[in-house]
Short mmCIF file of C-alpha atoms in Angstrom, two decimals:
data_model
loop_
_atom_site.label_atom_id
_atom_site.label_comp_id
_atom_site.label_asym_id
_atom_site.label_seq_id
_atom_site.Cartn_x
_atom_site.Cartn_y
_atom_site.Cartn_z
CA UNK A 182 -56.72 24.18 -24.39
CA UNK A 183 -56.09 20.60 -25.12
CA UNK A 184 -52.65 19.17 -24.72
CA UNK A 185 -51.61 16.21 -26.97
CA UNK A 186 -48.48 14.30 -26.09
CA UNK A 187 -47.36 11.93 -28.78
CA UNK A 188 -44.04 9.81 -29.18
CA UNK A 189 -41.30 11.58 -31.03
CA UNK A 190 -40.35 10.50 -34.56
CA UNK A 191 -37.19 8.71 -33.22
CA UNK A 192 -35.87 5.44 -32.01
CA UNK A 193 -33.03 4.49 -29.88
CA UNK A 194 -31.39 0.87 -30.24
CA UNK A 195 -28.44 -1.44 -29.28
CA UNK A 196 -27.01 -2.50 -32.72
CA UNK A 197 -25.07 -5.83 -32.68
CA UNK A 198 -22.38 -5.81 -35.26
CA UNK A 199 -23.18 -8.91 -37.13
CA UNK A 200 -19.86 -8.58 -38.97
CA UNK A 201 -18.15 -9.75 -35.93
CA UNK A 202 -17.56 -13.46 -35.47
CA UNK A 203 -18.66 -13.43 -31.85
CA UNK A 204 -22.01 -11.94 -33.03
CA UNK A 205 -22.58 -13.85 -36.19
CA UNK A 206 -24.38 -16.64 -34.24
CA UNK A 207 -28.27 -15.94 -33.97
CA UNK A 208 -28.45 -17.60 -30.53
CA UNK A 209 -25.85 -14.89 -29.12
CA UNK A 210 -27.79 -12.04 -30.56
CA UNK A 211 -31.06 -13.43 -29.16
CA UNK A 212 -29.36 -13.86 -25.81
CA UNK A 213 -28.16 -10.42 -25.66
CA UNK A 214 -31.55 -9.03 -26.53
CA UNK A 215 -33.44 -11.17 -23.80
CA UNK A 216 -30.83 -10.00 -21.32
CA UNK A 217 -31.75 -6.35 -21.62
CA UNK A 218 -34.44 -5.15 -19.29
CA UNK A 219 -35.94 -2.12 -20.91
CA UNK A 220 -38.32 -0.78 -18.34
CA UNK A 221 -35.63 0.47 -15.85
CA UNK A 222 -33.98 2.26 -18.70
CA UNK A 223 -37.37 3.89 -19.63
CA UNK A 224 -38.06 4.99 -15.97
CA UNK A 225 -34.47 6.09 -15.07
CA UNK A 226 -32.77 7.33 -18.20
CA UNK A 227 -35.81 8.71 -19.73
CA UNK A 228 -37.71 9.69 -16.57
CA UNK A 229 -40.63 7.77 -17.86
CA UNK A 230 -40.90 9.80 -21.00
CA UNK A 231 -40.39 7.09 -23.51
CA UNK A 232 -41.72 3.59 -24.57
CA UNK A 233 -39.90 0.38 -24.60
CA UNK A 234 -39.24 -0.26 -28.13
CA UNK A 235 -40.79 -3.42 -29.84
CA UNK A 236 -39.50 -2.83 -33.38
CA UNK A 237 -37.26 -0.41 -35.51
CA UNK A 238 -40.15 2.11 -36.25
CA UNK A 239 -41.58 4.48 -33.76
CA UNK A 240 -45.09 3.30 -32.50
CA UNK A 241 -46.65 6.26 -34.05
CA UNK A 242 -45.39 5.40 -37.56
CA UNK A 243 -48.26 4.20 -39.97
CA UNK A 244 -46.34 1.14 -40.95
CA UNK A 245 -45.12 0.05 -37.28
CA UNK A 246 -45.82 -3.61 -36.77
CA UNK A 247 -43.95 -4.76 -33.78
CA UNK A 248 -43.27 -8.41 -33.34
CA UNK A 249 -44.58 -9.01 -29.92
CA UNK A 250 -42.76 -11.31 -27.52
CA UNK A 251 -39.47 -11.22 -29.45
CA UNK A 252 -37.54 -9.06 -26.94
CA UNK A 253 -39.01 -9.75 -23.56
CA UNK A 254 -36.69 -9.78 -20.57
CA UNK A 255 -35.67 -13.31 -19.93
CA UNK A 256 -32.16 -13.77 -18.31
CA UNK A 257 -32.71 -17.43 -17.69
CA UNK A 258 -33.41 -18.03 -21.58
CA UNK A 259 -30.31 -15.77 -22.47
CA UNK A 260 -28.13 -17.96 -20.27
CA UNK A 261 -29.42 -21.18 -22.02
CA UNK A 262 -28.87 -19.71 -25.45
CA UNK A 263 -25.26 -18.55 -24.50
CA UNK A 264 -24.48 -22.05 -23.12
CA UNK A 265 -25.66 -23.77 -26.20
CA UNK A 266 -23.63 -21.49 -28.43
CA UNK A 267 -20.63 -21.80 -26.16
CA UNK A 268 -21.07 -25.63 -26.56
CA UNK A 269 -20.85 -25.53 -30.17
CA UNK A 270 -17.81 -23.22 -30.18
CA UNK A 271 -19.68 -20.12 -31.22
CA UNK A 272 -19.31 -18.19 -28.05
CA UNK A 273 -16.44 -17.61 -25.81
CA UNK A 274 -17.60 -16.62 -22.16
CA UNK A 275 -14.11 -15.22 -21.51
CA UNK A 276 -14.32 -12.58 -24.55
CA UNK A 277 -14.94 -9.11 -23.86
CA UNK A 278 -17.34 -7.16 -26.04
CA UNK A 279 -16.85 -3.51 -26.74
CA UNK A 280 -19.89 -1.21 -26.27
CA UNK A 281 -19.71 2.12 -27.92
CA UNK A 282 -21.92 5.00 -26.80
CA UNK A 283 -21.85 8.84 -27.04
CA UNK A 284 -21.44 11.17 -24.00
CA UNK A 285 -23.36 13.76 -25.86
CA UNK A 286 -27.15 13.66 -25.10
CA UNK A 287 -29.53 13.46 -28.03
CA UNK A 288 -33.36 13.56 -28.23
CA UNK A 289 -33.49 9.69 -28.52
CA UNK A 290 -30.82 9.26 -25.92
CA UNK A 291 -30.90 11.91 -23.22
CA UNK A 292 -28.68 10.12 -20.79
CA UNK A 293 -26.54 7.81 -22.80
CA UNK A 294 -23.84 6.86 -20.26
CA UNK A 295 -26.52 5.74 -17.82
CA UNK A 296 -28.27 3.50 -20.60
CA UNK A 297 -24.83 2.18 -21.43
CA UNK A 298 -24.07 1.11 -17.83
CA UNK A 299 -27.52 -0.52 -17.50
CA UNK A 300 -26.95 -2.44 -20.55
CA UNK A 301 -23.34 -3.41 -19.35
CA UNK A 302 -24.92 -4.69 -15.99
CA UNK A 303 -27.65 -6.48 -17.76
CA UNK A 304 -25.22 -8.30 -19.99
CA UNK A 305 -22.79 -8.95 -17.06
CA UNK A 306 -25.61 -10.57 -15.18
CA UNK A 307 -25.94 -13.43 -17.82
CA UNK A 308 -22.18 -13.88 -18.21
CA UNK A 309 -21.32 -11.49 -21.02
CA UNK A 310 -18.31 -9.30 -20.27
CA UNK A 311 -18.59 -5.75 -21.73
CA UNK A 312 -16.11 -2.81 -21.93
CA UNK A 313 -17.46 0.69 -22.44
CA UNK A 314 -16.06 3.04 -25.08
CA UNK A 315 -17.51 6.54 -24.27
CA UNK A 316 -16.74 9.52 -26.36
CA UNK A 317 -18.48 12.66 -27.71
CA UNK A 318 -20.99 12.15 -30.47
CA UNK A 319 -18.83 13.03 -33.47
CA UNK A 320 -15.96 10.83 -32.44
CA UNK A 321 -18.39 8.00 -31.59
CA UNK A 322 -20.20 8.18 -34.80
CA UNK A 323 -16.91 7.94 -36.95
CA UNK A 324 -15.91 4.80 -34.89
CA UNK A 325 -19.34 3.30 -35.43
CA UNK A 326 -19.67 4.14 -39.20
CA UNK A 327 -16.12 2.38 -39.54
CA UNK A 328 -17.40 -0.79 -37.72
CA UNK A 329 -14.98 -0.30 -34.69
CA UNK A 330 -17.58 -1.88 -32.30
CA UNK A 331 -19.12 -4.95 -31.08
CA UNK A 332 -22.13 -3.24 -29.66
CA UNK A 333 -23.32 0.23 -30.28
CA UNK A 334 -25.90 2.32 -28.48
CA UNK A 335 -27.27 4.61 -30.96
CA UNK A 336 -30.42 6.17 -32.37
CA UNK A 337 -32.27 8.04 -35.23
CA UNK A 338 -34.33 11.07 -35.67
CA UNK A 339 -36.58 10.54 -38.72
CA UNK A 340 -36.27 13.00 -41.56
CA UNK A 341 -39.86 12.36 -42.38
CA UNK A 342 -42.51 9.94 -41.32
CA UNK A 343 -42.03 7.63 -44.22
CA UNK A 344 -40.92 4.36 -42.91
CA UNK A 345 -38.34 3.94 -45.66
CA UNK A 346 -36.44 6.66 -43.82
CA UNK A 347 -35.92 4.52 -40.92
CA UNK A 348 -35.77 0.86 -42.45
CA UNK A 349 -33.45 1.74 -45.44
CA UNK A 350 -31.18 4.02 -43.72
CA UNK A 351 -30.73 1.77 -40.59
CA UNK A 352 -31.06 -1.84 -41.76
CA UNK A 353 -30.47 -2.07 -45.57
CA UNK A 354 -27.35 -3.91 -46.70
CA UNK A 355 -26.65 -1.06 -49.05
CA UNK A 356 -25.90 1.23 -46.10
CA UNK A 357 -23.62 -1.37 -44.35
CA UNK A 358 -20.33 -0.19 -45.97
CA UNK A 359 -17.62 1.31 -43.90
CA UNK A 360 -16.29 3.85 -43.18
CA UNK A 361 -19.73 5.60 -43.94
CA UNK A 362 -22.14 3.09 -42.73
CA UNK A 363 -25.52 4.05 -41.35
CA UNK A 364 -26.59 0.46 -40.88
CA UNK A 365 -24.44 0.13 -37.72
CA UNK A 366 -25.32 -3.56 -37.15
CA UNK A 367 -23.75 -4.27 -40.62
CA UNK A 368 -26.86 -6.30 -41.10
CA UNK A 369 -26.93 -7.80 -44.57
CA UNK A 370 -30.27 -9.58 -45.58
CA UNK A 371 -30.98 -9.95 -49.43
CA UNK A 372 -34.48 -10.65 -48.45
CA UNK A 373 -35.00 -7.39 -46.61
CA UNK A 374 -33.05 -5.51 -49.33
CA UNK A 375 -35.48 -6.74 -51.98
CA UNK A 376 -38.43 -5.93 -49.83
CA UNK A 377 -37.33 -2.47 -49.19
CA UNK A 378 -37.03 -1.86 -52.98
CA UNK A 379 -40.40 -3.45 -53.67
CA UNK A 380 -42.08 -1.35 -50.82
CA UNK A 381 -40.74 1.77 -52.46
CA UNK A 382 -42.19 0.87 -55.75
CA UNK A 383 -45.65 -0.24 -54.45
CA UNK A 384 -48.37 2.06 -55.64
CA UNK A 385 -50.60 2.04 -52.61
CA UNK A 386 -50.04 2.60 -48.93
CA UNK A 387 -51.89 -0.80 -48.12
CA UNK A 388 -49.31 -2.72 -50.33
CA UNK A 389 -46.45 -0.81 -48.71
CA UNK A 390 -47.75 -1.62 -45.21
CA UNK A 391 -47.89 -5.28 -45.93
CA UNK A 392 -44.29 -5.17 -47.39
CA UNK A 393 -43.07 -3.22 -44.25
CA UNK A 394 -44.71 -5.74 -41.99
CA UNK A 395 -42.70 -8.46 -43.65
CA UNK A 396 -39.48 -6.58 -43.42
CA UNK A 397 -40.12 -5.89 -39.62
CA UNK A 398 -40.94 -9.60 -38.97
CA UNK A 399 -37.60 -10.55 -40.76
CA UNK A 400 -35.64 -8.01 -38.75
CA UNK A 401 -37.07 -9.37 -35.57
CA UNK A 402 -36.15 -12.87 -36.47
CA UNK A 403 -32.55 -12.00 -37.41
CA UNK A 404 -32.05 -9.95 -34.31
CA UNK A 405 -29.59 -7.24 -35.59
CA UNK A 406 -30.61 -4.97 -32.81
#
């Protein structure tokens, strides 16, 4: 017998509600991303049975094109970005951000409260105060779809292996409409929207792959997660 182990068709992420004034500045979102240390989360909350994400698609997806270096742990850089944003009046160090997370385990998030507390600790270490809102899955989902959060610890299990099932559902502006949003970052990029439509219409996998690579690069640059 040969035992094969492959990553699941899912992804877990921390969404930044870009509709909130405090998260509208790119530098703030970049800082929050740089402040998160993924490896302890992988080892503690997932017992090593996960990979640190490098993009919105699972690594086994045929269109996955991670933007290397975008989300490496760098708390010193995070502090510099926050200081620059604060100097420009785009970040208030005294503000408390709300982080919503479910208490119900999911395949992409087997120990959500532990992950939420690691994130809270990581952000606190760079001077970002975070208040946790922990509730069962259904209650949390209703709040997130309505946009009640600043930050959301969430995830997605693919209905298929087509990249559109991740990228359109989770990142298209058409799905950033409360109270039934699935784009929990409320990320609205006309460029990404147009590329998603073009990728669905492209006649070959190669052409689609090129378009999805452009989408992932744009998402990495905008940092909605």
